Short mmCIF file of C-alpha atoms in Angstrom, two decimals:
data_model
loop_
_atom_site.label_atom_id
_atom_site.label_comp_id
_atom_site.label_asym_id
_atom_site.label_seq_id
_atom_site.Cartn_x
_atom_site.Cartn_y
_atom_site.Cartn_z
CA UNK A 1098 30.65 -10.53 -13.94
CA UNK A 1099 28.72 -9.88 -17.11
CA UNK A 1100 25.11 -11.00 -17.22
CA UNK A 1101 25.39 -12.55 -20.69
CA UNK A 1102 28.30 -14.77 -19.64
CA UNK A 1103 26.43 -15.88 -16.55
CA UNK A 1104 23.25 -16.74 -18.45
CA UNK A 1105 25.20 -18.69 -21.10
CA UNK A 1106 27.00 -20.81 -18.54
CA UNK A 1107 23.85 -21.33 -16.51
CA UNK A 1108 21.80 -22.44 -19.51
CA UNK A 1109 24.52 -24.81 -20.71
CA UNK A 1110 24.73 -26.35 -17.27
CA UNK A 1111 20.99 -27.06 -17.18
CA UNK A 1112 20.38 -28.40 -20.70
CA UNK A 1113 19.75 -31.88 -19.42
CA UNK A 1114 17.04 -30.54 -17.11
CA UNK A 1115 15.38 -28.65 -19.95
CA UNK A 1116 15.32 -31.85 -22.02
CA UNK A 1117 13.61 -33.69 -19.22
CA UNK A 1118 11.14 -30.88 -18.79
CA UNK A 1119 9.65 -31.59 -22.24
CA UNK A 1120 8.87 -35.15 -21.18
CA UNK A 1121 5.84 -36.16 -19.13
CA UNK A 1122 6.53 -35.84 -15.41
CA UNK A 1123 3.16 -37.03 -14.19
CA UNK A 1124 2.01 -40.59 -13.66
CA UNK A 1125 -1.47 -39.70 -14.98
CA UNK A 1126 -1.94 -39.71 -18.73
CA UNK A 1127 -3.23 -36.56 -20.35
CA UNK A 1128 -6.22 -38.22 -22.01
CA UNK A 1129 -9.56 -36.45 -22.60
CA UNK A 1130 -12.61 -37.09 -20.46
CA UNK A 1131 -15.35 -39.43 -21.62
CA UNK A 1132 -18.75 -38.18 -22.72
CA UNK A 1133 -20.31 -40.96 -20.68
CA UNK A 1134 -20.78 -40.07 -17.03
CA UNK A 1135 -20.67 -43.75 -16.02
CA UNK A 1136 -17.23 -44.26 -17.57
CA UNK A 1137 -15.91 -41.08 -15.96
CA UNK A 1138 -17.17 -42.22 -12.56
CA UNK A 1139 -15.49 -45.61 -13.02
CA UNK A 1140 -12.14 -44.01 -13.86
CA UNK A 1141 -12.29 -41.65 -10.88
CA UNK A 1142 -13.33 -44.46 -8.55
CA UNK A 1143 -10.42 -46.54 -9.79
CA UNK A 1144 -7.98 -43.67 -9.26
CA UNK A 1145 -9.22 -42.25 -5.95
CA UNK A 1146 -11.96 -44.57 -4.74
CA UNK A 1147 -9.70 -46.48 -2.38
CA UNK A 1148 -9.31 -43.40 -0.17
CA UNK A 1149 -11.65 -43.13 2.78
CA UNK A 1150 -12.09 -39.37 2.29
CA UNK A 1151 -13.13 -39.68 -1.37
CA UNK A 1152 -16.80 -38.79 -1.93
CA UNK A 1153 -19.15 -38.75 -4.92
CA UNK A 1154 -22.60 -37.18 -5.11
CA UNK A 1155 -25.01 -38.21 -7.88
CA UNK A 1156 -28.26 -36.34 -8.60
CA UNK A 1157 -30.42 -35.09 -11.44
CA UNK A 1158 -30.51 -31.52 -12.63
CA UNK A 1159 -32.50 -30.28 -15.64
CA UNK A 1160 -33.30 -33.88 -16.62
CA UNK A 1161 -29.58 -34.69 -16.84
CA UNK A 1162 -27.44 -36.83 -14.57
CA UNK A 1163 -24.84 -34.81 -12.71
CA UNK A 1164 -22.02 -36.12 -10.50
CA UNK A 1165 -19.80 -34.28 -8.05
CA UNK A 1166 -16.44 -35.70 -6.90
CA UNK A 1167 -14.31 -34.29 -4.09
CA UNK A 1168 -12.17 -35.15 -1.05
CA UNK A 1169 -13.72 -34.58 2.36
CA UNK A 1170 -10.36 -33.77 3.96
CA UNK A 1171 -9.64 -30.90 1.52
CA UNK A 1172 -13.05 -29.52 0.55
CA UNK A 1173 -15.02 -27.13 2.72
CA UNK A 1174 -18.44 -28.74 3.19
CA UNK A 1175 -20.20 -25.43 3.90
CA UNK A 1176 -18.91 -23.79 0.74
CA UNK A 1177 -19.65 -26.92 -1.26
CA UNK A 1178 -23.27 -27.05 -0.12
CA UNK A 1179 -23.87 -23.31 -0.43
CA UNK A 1180 -22.19 -22.70 -3.78
CA UNK A 1181 -22.66 -25.98 -5.69
CA UNK A 1182 -25.03 -28.59 -4.28
CA UNK A 1183 -27.91 -26.33 -3.16
CA UNK A 1184 -28.03 -24.29 -6.43
CA UNK A 1185 -28.04 -27.50 -8.47
CA UNK A 1186 -30.77 -29.09 -6.36
CA UNK A 1187 -32.91 -25.97 -6.68
CA UNK A 1188 -32.81 -26.41 -10.45
CA UNK A 1189 -33.64 -30.13 -10.20
CA UNK A 1190 -37.39 -29.57 -10.42
CA UNK A 1191 -37.19 -26.87 -13.06
CA UNK A 1192 -38.63 -27.68 -16.47
CA UNK A 1193 -35.82 -27.84 -19.02
CA UNK A 1194 -37.78 -26.01 -21.72
CA UNK A 1195 -36.27 -22.64 -20.84
CA UNK A 1196 -32.80 -24.10 -20.87
CA UNK A 1197 -33.39 -25.89 -24.18
CA UNK A 1198 -34.65 -22.66 -25.71
CA UNK A 1199 -31.55 -20.82 -24.49
CA UNK A 1200 -29.28 -23.53 -25.85
CA UNK A 1201 -31.11 -23.62 -29.17
CA UNK A 1202 -30.41 -19.94 -29.69
CA UNK A 1203 -26.67 -20.57 -29.29
CA UNK A 1204 -25.70 -23.94 -30.75
CA UNK A 1205 -22.11 -23.70 -29.50
CA UNK A 1206 -23.23 -23.20 -25.91
CA UNK A 1207 -23.18 -26.46 -23.92
CA UNK A 1208 -25.09 -27.39 -20.80
CA UNK A 1209 -21.90 -27.38 -18.72
CA UNK A 1210 -21.33 -23.77 -19.75
CA UNK A 1211 -24.92 -22.90 -18.81
CA UNK A 1212 -24.38 -24.39 -15.35
CA UNK A 1213 -21.16 -22.43 -14.96
CA UNK A 1214 -22.74 -19.11 -15.92
CA UNK A 1215 -26.20 -19.41 -14.36
CA UNK A 1216 -26.23 -21.95 -11.53
CA UNK A 1217 -22.95 -22.26 -9.64
CA UNK A 1218 -22.15 -19.19 -7.54
CA UNK A 1219 -18.45 -19.91 -6.85
CA UNK A 1220 -15.88 -17.39 -8.04
CA UNK A 1221 -13.09 -19.93 -8.69
CA UNK A 1222 -14.26 -22.13 -11.56
CA UNK A 1223 -11.99 -23.76 -14.10
CA UNK A 1224 -12.85 -25.91 -17.12
CA UNK A 1225 -11.24 -29.37 -17.17
CA UNK A 1226 -10.82 -31.38 -20.37
CA UNK A 1227 -8.33 -34.18 -19.54
CA UNK A 1228 -7.75 -36.66 -16.72
CA UNK A 1229 -4.43 -35.20 -15.63
CA UNK A 1230 -5.99 -31.81 -14.88
CA UNK A 1231 -9.07 -33.43 -13.33
CA UNK A 1232 -7.11 -35.50 -10.81
CA UNK A 1233 -4.81 -32.59 -9.96
CA UNK A 1234 -7.74 -30.25 -9.32
CA UNK A 1235 -9.37 -32.74 -6.94
CA UNK A 1236 -6.07 -33.20 -5.08
CA UNK A 1237 -5.83 -29.41 -4.75
CA UNK A 1238 -9.09 -29.31 -2.83
CA UNK A 1239 -11.52 -28.52 -5.66
CA UNK A 1240 -14.76 -30.32 -6.50
CA UNK A 1241 -15.09 -31.86 -9.98
CA UNK A 1242 -18.51 -31.50 -11.60
CA UNK A 1243 -19.34 -33.81 -14.53
CA UNK A 1244 -22.54 -33.90 -16.64
CA UNK A 1245 -23.90 -36.77 -18.71
CA UNK A 1246 -23.08 -36.28 -22.38
CA UNK A 1247 -20.37 -33.66 -21.77
CA UNK A 1248 -16.67 -34.38 -22.23
CA UNK A 1249 -15.76 -31.26 -20.26
CA UNK A 1250 -15.92 -30.87 -16.48
CA UNK A 1251 -15.88 -27.99 -14.03
CA UNK A 1252 -13.37 -27.72 -11.17
CA UNK A 1253 -15.03 -25.58 -8.48
CA UNK A 1254 -12.83 -23.98 -5.83
CA UNK A 1255 -14.16 -25.09 -2.44
CA UNK A 1256 -10.82 -25.72 -0.74
CA UNK A 1257 -10.75 -25.71 3.04
CA UNK A 1258 -8.29 -23.12 4.32
CA UNK A 1259 -6.03 -24.22 7.17
CA UNK A 1260 -4.36 -21.11 8.56
CA UNK A 1261 -3.06 -19.98 11.91
CA UNK A 1262 -3.39 -16.46 13.18
CA UNK A 1263 -0.91 -13.81 12.09
CA UNK A 1264 1.54 -13.51 14.96
CA UNK A 1265 4.77 -11.72 15.80
CA UNK A 1266 7.95 -12.73 13.94
CA UNK A 1267 10.09 -15.28 15.74
CA UNK A 1268 13.52 -14.78 14.15
CA UNK A 1269 13.31 -11.12 13.02
CA UNK A 1270 12.20 -9.15 16.03
CA UNK A 1271 11.63 -5.41 15.74
CA UNK A 1272 11.36 -2.85 18.52
CA UNK A 1273 9.43 -0.19 16.61
CA UNK A 1274 8.37 -1.90 13.36
CA UNK A 1275 5.18 -3.89 12.60
CA UNK A 1276 4.47 -7.06 14.54
CA UNK A 1277 2.98 -9.26 11.80
CA UNK A 1278 4.66 -12.15 9.99
CA UNK A 1279 3.93 -14.63 7.24
CA UNK A 1280 1.88 -17.78 7.86
CA UNK A 1281 1.72 -21.17 6.12
CA UNK A 1282 -1.04 -20.14 3.68
CA UNK A 1283 0.24 -18.78 0.38
CA UNK A 1284 -2.80 -16.61 -0.41
CA UNK A 1285 -2.61 -14.99 3.03
CA UNK A 1286 1.08 -14.21 2.54
CA UNK A 1287 0.43 -12.67 -0.88
CA UNK A 1288 -2.34 -10.59 0.67
CA UNK A 1289 0.03 -9.30 3.36
CA UNK A 1290 2.39 -8.13 0.62
CA UNK A 1291 -0.38 -6.50 -1.40
CA UNK A 1292 -1.66 -4.63 1.66
CA UNK A 1293 1.66 -2.81 1.85
CA UNK A 1294 2.47 -2.63 -1.84
CA UNK A 1295 -0.64 -1.40 -3.68
CA UNK A 1296 1.05 -1.16 -7.04
CA UNK A 1297 -0.59 -2.26 -10.33
CA UNK A 1298 2.84 -3.39 -11.55
CA UNK A 1299 3.12 -5.97 -8.77
CA UNK A 1300 3.17 -9.36 -10.49
CA UNK A 1301 2.45 -12.72 -8.87
CA UNK A 1302 3.21 -15.79 -11.01
CA UNK A 1303 2.35 -19.31 -9.90
CA UNK A 1304 4.49 -22.37 -10.71
CA UNK A 1305 3.78 -25.89 -9.43
CA UNK A 1306 6.87 -27.74 -8.19
CA UNK A 1307 7.12 -31.39 -7.16
CA UNK A 1308 5.69 -34.43 -8.91
CA UNK A 1309 3.92 -35.77 -5.84
CA UNK A 1310 3.52 -32.83 -3.46
CA UNK A 1311 2.42 -30.39 -6.22
CA UNK A 1312 3.57 -27.42 -4.17
CA UNK A 1313 2.35 -24.09 -5.48
CA UNK A 1314 5.21 -21.62 -5.71
CA UNK A 1315 4.68 -17.89 -6.25
CA UNK A 1316 7.20 -15.57 -7.91
CA UNK A 1317 6.58 -11.94 -6.87
CA UNK A 1318 8.22 -8.88 -8.42
CA UNK A 1319 7.58 -5.37 -9.74
CA UNK A 1320 7.29 -5.58 -13.51
CA UNK A 1321 8.53 -2.03 -14.13
CA UNK A 1322 11.48 -2.30 -11.71
CA UNK A 1323 12.89 -5.84 -11.53
CA UNK A 1324 15.53 -7.00 -13.98
CA UNK A 1325 13.71 -9.15 -16.59
CA UNK A 1326 16.74 -11.43 -16.93
CA UNK A 1327 16.61 -12.25 -13.22
CA UNK A 1328 12.86 -12.93 -13.39
CA UNK A 1329 13.30 -15.20 -16.38
CA UNK A 1330 16.13 -17.04 -14.67
CA UNK A 1331 13.94 -17.65 -11.63
CA UNK A 1332 11.19 -19.08 -13.84
CA UNK A 1333 13.68 -21.32 -15.63
CA UNK A 1334 15.19 -22.70 -12.44
CA UNK A 1335 11.79 -23.38 -10.91
CA UNK A 1336 10.65 -25.21 -14.04
CA UNK A 1337 13.86 -27.28 -14.04
CA UNK A 1338 13.35 -28.62 -10.50
CA UNK A 1339 12.77 -32.35 -10.74
CA UNK A 1340 11.83 -33.84 -7.41
CA UNK A 1341 8.99 -35.82 -5.91
CA UNK A 1342 8.54 -33.50 -2.96
CA UNK A 1343 9.23 -29.93 -1.92
CA UNK A 1344 8.89 -29.65 1.85
CA UNK A 1345 9.99 -26.13 2.72
CA UNK A 1346 11.71 -22.96 1.63
CA UNK A 1347 15.21 -24.17 2.55
CA UNK A 1348 14.86 -27.17 0.25
CA UNK A 1349 13.78 -24.76 -2.50
CA UNK A 1350 16.77 -22.55 -1.66
CA UNK A 1351 19.15 -25.44 -2.32
CA UNK A 1352 17.54 -26.06 -5.70
CA UNK A 1353 17.68 -22.42 -6.77
CA UNK A 1354 21.02 -21.16 -5.44
CA UNK A 1355 24.06 -20.95 -7.71
CA UNK A 1356 26.49 -22.82 -5.47
CA UNK A 1357 24.94 -25.60 -3.37
CA UNK A 1358 28.24 -26.40 -1.63
CA UNK A 1359 28.79 -22.92 -0.24
CA UNK A 1360 28.22 -22.23 3.44
CA UNK A 1361 26.96 -18.73 2.73
CA UNK A 1362 23.24 -18.40 1.91
CA UNK A 1363 22.79 -16.94 -1.57
CA UNK A 1364 19.16 -16.00 -0.90
CA UNK A 1365 17.69 -14.32 2.13
CA UNK A 1366 14.78 -15.98 3.95
CA UNK A 1367 12.48 -13.55 5.72
CA UNK A 1368 9.23 -13.92 7.62
CA UNK A 1369 8.34 -10.22 7.57
CA UNK A 1370 6.01 -8.73 4.93
CA UNK A 1371 7.51 -5.24 5.34
CA UNK A 1372 11.03 -6.54 4.64
CA UNK A 1373 9.75 -8.37 1.56
CA UNK A 1374 8.07 -5.22 0.23
CA UNK A 1375 11.19 -3.13 0.80
CA UNK A 1376 13.28 -5.55 -1.24
CA UNK A 1377 10.66 -5.66 -4.00
CA UNK A 1378 10.80 -1.88 -4.26
CA UNK A 1379 14.59 -2.05 -4.52
CA UNK A 1380 14.27 -4.41 -7.52
CA UNK A 1381 14.67 -7.85 -5.93
CA UNK A 1382 12.42 -10.85 -6.54
CA UNK A 1383 10.56 -12.82 -3.85
CA UNK A 1384 9.68 -16.52 -4.02
CA UNK A 1385 7.05 -18.04 -1.72
CA UNK A 1386 6.00 -21.67 -1.26
CA UNK A 1387 2.67 -23.00 -0.08
CA UNK A 1388 2.98 -24.38 3.45
CA UNK A 1389 5.96 -22.27 4.56
CA UNK A 1390 6.06 -19.07 6.59
CA UNK A 1391 9.11 -17.52 4.93
CA UNK A 1392 9.81 -15.78 1.64
CA UNK A 1393 13.08 -16.08 -0.27
CA UNK A 1394 14.60 -12.78 -1.46
CA UNK A 1395 16.91 -12.88 -4.49
CA UNK A 1396 19.37 -11.85 -5.73
CA UNK A 1397 21.09 -10.93 -2.49
CA UNK A 1398 24.52 -9.73 -1.43
CA UNK A 1399 26.50 -10.27 1.74
CA UNK A 1400 26.01 -6.71 2.94
CA UNK A 1401 22.26 -6.90 2.35
CA UNK A 1402 22.22 -9.97 4.59
CA UNK A 1403 23.53 -7.77 7.41
CA UNK A 1404 20.64 -5.31 7.20
CA UNK A 1405 17.83 -5.45 9.75
CA UNK A 1406 14.35 -4.02 9.73
CA UNK A 1407 15.16 -1.62 12.58
CA UNK A 1408 17.77 0.08 10.38
CA UNK A 1409 14.91 1.85 8.61
CA UNK A 1410 12.63 2.41 11.60
CA UNK A 1411 15.20 4.45 13.53
CA UNK A 1412 17.29 7.53 12.80
CA UNK A 1413 20.09 7.22 10.29
CA UNK A 1414 22.74 8.07 12.90
CA UNK A 1415 21.68 5.23 15.18
CA UNK A 1416 21.25 2.85 12.23
CA UNK A 1417 24.80 3.57 11.07
CA UNK A 1418 26.20 3.01 14.56
CA UNK A 1419 24.34 -0.29 14.98
CA UNK A 1420 25.49 -1.50 11.56
CA UNK A 1421 29.12 -0.90 12.44
CA UNK A 1422 28.68 -2.61 15.83
CA UNK A 1423 26.94 -5.55 14.14
CA UNK A 1424 29.70 -6.02 11.57
CA UNK A 1425 32.40 -5.85 14.24
CA UNK A 1426 30.51 -8.35 16.39
CA UNK A 1427 30.08 -10.80 13.53
CA UNK A 1428 33.77 -10.51 12.69
CA UNK A 1429 34.65 -11.23 16.31
CA UNK A 1430 32.32 -14.24 16.38
CA UNK A 1431 34.37 -15.85 13.61
CA UNK A 1432 37.92 -14.80 14.45
CA UNK A 1433 38.17 -14.49 18.26
CA UNK A 1434 38.79 -18.19 19.20
CA UNK A 1435 41.27 -18.75 16.37
CA UNK A 1436 43.13 -15.50 17.03
CA UNK A 1437 43.31 -16.24 20.77
CA UNK A 1438 44.67 -19.72 20.09
CA UNK A 1439 47.29 -18.54 17.59
CA UNK A 1440 48.56 -15.80 19.90
CA UNK A 1441 48.72 -17.88 23.10
CA UNK A 1442 50.14 -21.06 21.57
CA UNK A 1443 52.41 -19.72 18.80
CA UNK A 1444 53.04 -15.99 19.17
CA UNK A 1445 52.84 -15.03 22.86
CA UNK A 1446 55.32 -12.19 22.25
CA UNK A 1447 52.49 -10.26 20.57
CA UNK A 1448 50.50 -10.18 23.83
CA UNK A 1449 51.25 -7.38 26.37
CA UNK A 1450 53.54 -8.64 29.14
CA UNK A 1451 51.23 -8.01 32.11
CA UNK A 1452 48.29 -9.65 30.34
CA UNK A 1453 50.43 -12.63 29.34
CA UNK A 1454 51.61 -13.13 32.93
CA UNK A 1455 48.05 -13.11 34.27
CA UNK A 1456 46.90 -15.50 31.54
CA UNK A 1457 49.75 -17.94 32.27
CA UNK A 1458 48.98 -17.78 36.00
CA UNK A 1459 45.34 -18.63 35.31
CA UNK A 1460 46.32 -21.60 33.12
CA UNK A 1461 48.83 -23.17 35.50
CA UNK A 1462 46.37 -25.76 36.85
CA UNK A 1463 44.59 -26.45 33.52
CA UNK A 1464 45.38 -29.98 32.34
CA UNK A 1465 44.36 -29.61 28.68
CA UNK A 1466 46.24 -27.79 25.93
CA UNK A 1467 44.82 -24.53 24.70
CA UNK A 1468 43.22 -26.08 21.60
CA UNK A 1469 41.33 -28.73 23.57
CA UNK A 1470 40.36 -26.12 26.14
CA UNK A 1471 38.70 -23.88 23.54
CA UNK A 1472 37.21 -26.79 21.60
CA UNK A 1473 35.57 -28.30 24.71
CA UNK A 1474 33.94 -25.00 25.67
CA UNK A 1475 32.77 -24.29 22.12
CA UNK A 1476 31.27 -27.77 21.90
CA UNK A 1477 29.47 -27.30 25.23
CA UNK A 1478 28.09 -23.95 24.05
CA UNK A 1479 26.74 -25.59 20.88
CA UNK A 1480 25.05 -28.32 22.94
CA UNK A 1481 23.41 -25.75 25.23
CA UNK A 1482 22.29 -23.66 22.27
CA UNK A 1483 20.77 -26.65 20.47
CA UNK A 1484 19.00 -27.79 23.63
CA UNK A 1485 17.56 -24.31 24.14
CA UNK A 1486 16.18 -24.26 20.58
CA UNK A 1487 14.54 -27.70 20.72
CA UNK A 1488 12.92 -27.32 24.14
CA UNK A 1489 9.76 -25.24 24.73
CA UNK A 1490 10.48 -21.53 24.98
CA UNK A 1491 10.19 -21.04 28.79
CA UNK A 1492 12.19 -24.20 29.49
CA UNK A 1493 14.70 -23.49 26.72
CA UNK A 1494 15.53 -20.04 28.06
CA UNK A 1495 16.05 -21.41 31.57
CA UNK A 1496 18.28 -24.22 30.30
CA UNK A 1497 20.39 -21.81 28.24
CA UNK A 1498 20.92 -19.31 31.05
CA UNK A 1499 21.35 -21.72 33.96
CA UNK A 1500 23.32 -24.22 31.88
CA UNK A 1501 25.78 -21.59 30.67
CA UNK A 1502 26.39 -20.15 34.13
CA UNK A 1503 26.58 -23.43 36.02
CA UNK A 1504 28.68 -25.34 33.50
CA UNK A 1505 31.03 -22.41 32.92
CA UNK A 1506 31.66 -21.85 36.64
CA UNK A 1507 32.01 -25.58 37.26
CA UNK A 1508 34.49 -25.94 34.41
CA UNK A 1509 36.67 -23.14 35.86
CA UNK A 1510 36.52 -24.58 39.37
CA UNK A 1511 37.40 -28.05 38.04
CA UNK A 1512 40.42 -26.60 36.22
CA UNK A 1513 39.11 -27.80 32.87
CA UNK A 1514 39.34 -24.32 31.33
CA UNK A 1515 40.86 -21.02 32.35
CA UNK A 1516 38.78 -17.89 33.10
CA UNK A 1517 40.22 -16.11 30.05
CA UNK A 1518 39.12 -18.92 27.76
CA UNK A 1519 35.65 -18.79 29.26
CA UNK A 1520 35.47 -15.05 28.57
CA UNK A 1521 36.64 -15.56 24.98
CA UNK A 1522 34.06 -18.28 24.32
CA UNK A 1523 31.27 -16.27 25.96
CA UNK A 1524 32.16 -13.18 23.92
CA UNK A 1525 32.14 -15.27 20.76
CA UNK A 1526 28.74 -16.81 21.53
CA UNK A 1527 27.14 -13.46 22.34
CA UNK A 1528 28.60 -11.85 19.22
CA UNK A 1529 27.11 -14.56 17.02
CA UNK A 1530 23.61 -13.62 18.23
CA UNK A 1531 23.85 -10.28 16.41
CA UNK A 1532 23.40 -11.97 13.00
CA UNK A 1533 20.18 -10.61 11.40
CA UNK A 1534 19.64 -13.84 9.44
CA UNK A 1535 19.52 -17.11 11.35
CA UNK A 1536 21.16 -19.13 8.56
CA UNK A 1537 24.03 -16.66 8.28
CA UNK A 1538 24.66 -17.19 12.00
CA UNK A 1539 24.99 -20.93 11.34
CA UNK A 1540 27.59 -20.15 8.68
CA UNK A 1541 29.60 -18.08 11.17
CA UNK A 1542 29.49 -20.91 13.72
CA UNK A 1543 30.95 -23.35 11.21
CA UNK A 1544 33.63 -20.91 10.04
CA UNK A 1545 34.63 -20.39 13.66
CA UNK A 1546 35.64 -24.03 13.96
CA UNK A 1547 37.40 -23.84 10.59
CA UNK A 1548 39.61 -20.94 11.71
CA UNK A 1549 40.20 -22.66 15.04
CA UNK A 1550 41.59 -25.74 13.27
CA UNK A 1551 43.71 -23.59 10.91
CA UNK A 1552 45.19 -21.72 13.88
CA UNK A 1553 45.96 -24.94 15.75
CA UNK A 1554 47.90 -26.32 12.77
CA UNK A 1555 49.89 -23.32 11.51
CA UNK A 1556 49.39 -20.71 14.20
CA UNK A 1557 49.09 -17.10 13.06
CA UNK A 1558 49.97 -18.06 9.49
CA UNK A 1559 47.15 -20.60 9.45
CA UNK A 1560 44.75 -18.03 10.88
CA UNK A 1561 45.62 -15.52 8.13
CA UNK A 1562 45.49 -18.19 5.40
CA UNK A 1563 42.07 -19.27 6.64
CA UNK A 1564 40.77 -15.70 6.43
CA UNK A 1565 42.18 -15.35 2.90
CA UNK A 1566 40.56 -18.62 1.86
CA UNK A 1567 37.17 -17.47 3.18
CA UNK A 1568 37.49 -14.12 1.43
CA UNK A 1569 38.51 -15.75 -1.86
CA UNK A 1570 35.54 -18.10 -1.66
CA UNK A 1571 33.06 -15.30 -0.91
CA UNK A 1572 34.52 -13.16 -3.73
CA UNK A 1573 33.73 -15.94 -6.23
CA UNK A 1574 30.09 -16.29 -5.22
CA UNK A 1575 27.27 -14.87 -7.32
CA UNK A 1576 23.56 -14.71 -6.63
CA UNK A 1577 21.60 -14.79 -9.90
CA UNK A 1578 24.37 -12.93 -11.70
CA UNK A 1579 25.03 -10.42 -8.91
CA UNK A 1580 28.46 -10.56 -7.20
CA UNK A 1581 28.06 -11.56 -3.57
CA UNK A 1582 30.38 -8.81 -2.30
CA UNK A 1583 28.77 -6.00 -4.29
CA UNK A 1584 29.11 -3.02 -4.02
CA UNK A 1585 32.45 -3.61 -2.29
CA UNK A 1586 33.70 -5.85 -5.12
CA UNK A 1587 33.28 -4.66 -7.82
CA UNK A 1588 33.62 -1.23 -6.26
CA UNK A 1589 30.64 1.09 -6.68
CA UNK A 1590 30.90 4.03 -4.30
CA UNK A 1591 27.40 5.26 -5.17
CA UNK A 1592 25.86 2.17 -3.53
CA UNK A 1593 27.83 2.67 -0.31
CA UNK A 1594 25.15 5.08 0.90
CA UNK A 1595 23.15 2.10 2.19
CA UNK A 1596 25.86 -0.46 2.95
CA UNK A 1597 28.27 0.27 5.82
CA UNK A 1598 26.35 3.43 6.64
CA UNK A 1599 22.82 4.67 6.03
CA UNK A 1600 22.29 8.21 4.91
CA UNK A 1601 18.95 10.02 5.50
CA UNK A 1602 15.96 8.52 3.71
CA UNK A 1603 15.30 11.60 1.57
CA UNK A 1604 18.76 11.13 0.06
CA UNK A 1605 18.20 7.45 -0.80
CA UNK A 1606 16.68 8.07 -4.23
CA UNK A 1607 18.54 5.47 -6.29
CA UNK A 1608 18.30 1.71 -6.39
CA UNK A 1609 21.41 -0.50 -6.13
CA UNK A 1610 23.29 -0.40 -9.43
CA UNK A 1611 24.37 -4.06 -9.16
CA UNK A 1612 20.71 -5.19 -9.50
CA UNK A 1613 20.52 -3.61 -12.98
CA UNK A 1614 16.91 -2.57 -12.49
CA UNK A 1615 14.72 -1.01 -15.15
CA UNK A 1616 14.30 2.16 -13.12
CA UNK A 1617 17.54 3.24 -11.40
CA UNK A 1618 15.76 5.98 -9.44
CA UNK A 1619 13.03 5.48 -6.87
CA UNK A 1620 11.26 8.76 -7.66
CA UNK A 1621 11.55 12.13 -9.30
CA UNK A 1622 14.06 14.63 -8.01
CA UNK A 1623 11.73 17.19 -6.45
CA UNK A 1624 13.05 20.04 -4.28
CA UNK A 1625 12.25 19.91 -0.59
CA UNK A 1626 9.86 22.55 0.74
CA UNK A 1627 11.71 24.77 3.17
CA UNK A 1628 10.47 27.48 5.48
CA UNK A 1629 11.43 31.04 4.62
CA UNK A 1630 13.43 32.25 7.64
CA UNK A 1631 13.63 35.87 6.49
CA UNK A 1632 10.10 36.64 7.74
CA UNK A 1633 10.65 35.14 11.20
#
């Protein structure tokens, strides 16, 4: 699909959002601050004074009244005292003659600017000129400093950082790779990326999303590699989001993805900094949200969703073998129950005779038809899996293991299911665990029930039609202008070197062509240094 056609359709579809974007989306008017400190204090007290954590400090500095407004729950009291209050109080007894002389030399220099340059020692200081910015800065954890006679304030960064320790990834385990993962603090996550990617072209852009939550969202990309059209499209979609709240990365994913009704995730969530850096080097874009421990990688393809971090921490022979095993396992997790149902119920002549006889002998005492037999076991497996996820880890593992063994054996002894059906369901459940992305595994679980219903209605024909329907749907999907089945459709053999197989790393010198990056090659083609064997 051509990029120009995609952008034209996407922009036409979002014109109504762009029209709303020009309107005011905040409940606070963008009016300038008063020169009177008393009036400013009255407005702030009216806006935030009803909160128990709202605080205001009033004192005199350089013969001028100064007020400091902040929220106890968000501001760090130690930083506030050390960087703002103590320096101002130390200047309280100072004669203002030196300051007046300095200000007289530069008529355009105000007292608030003198305080910013000579008194406050904080590194994060921002000038505030209207009420909308003033209220937002206080709600972001900053302290607002106002001076009598000045219609400009200072927002001093004294935010209290709530962060847990960097721990091992939960959903993307690695045997050999690093053991760190993202946390819920955006600055910490950006720092983890910069520690691995020390590139001056690494760009981090901040966009605030949500009228009430004011969630800070970061767009991360390599300026000399990433496709500028993709970056611009990400900015446009983020600016078009109109919602009161943005809770997590999956809610952001639903706002950004091209097809919200598709079961397949069109962006890849990851909690690993090394995976994020590898995709940034390839030319992808990462989106992070304050308060979440995952990054969203875009654009993404189906075959990129099947890659794991261990594919690049092991030899290329083993990585290729594991990729093939993983793809076969995921295919079995979708098709095995439906194929088993269609063959047993509609086309038993396709099953070998000896196997068919043993299967019929095992199902003699089973009271339910084959469809109900498979459906009951699949439903029980889903209940056990959900219970294992919601319970604490030690208890959840015990429930999953003991529950699966006990219930499965009891169901066979009670003649509710046959042993063959139990094996099929167990194989399906184990195969679904090989999905590298948790959300892609959920998609496979839903498609499994879809093919099961198709096979129960039309047999083998329904099973084949269901597979064709899934393939047709996936072939239509795009992720920010990139076909979801690339490089398989459209066919690009050059990109197959890191799809079904993985060739040695020294041969992987080109970026995926479907990303349309600025730099197709990862580095210069330099000859490898080889040892001269003639002198040995």
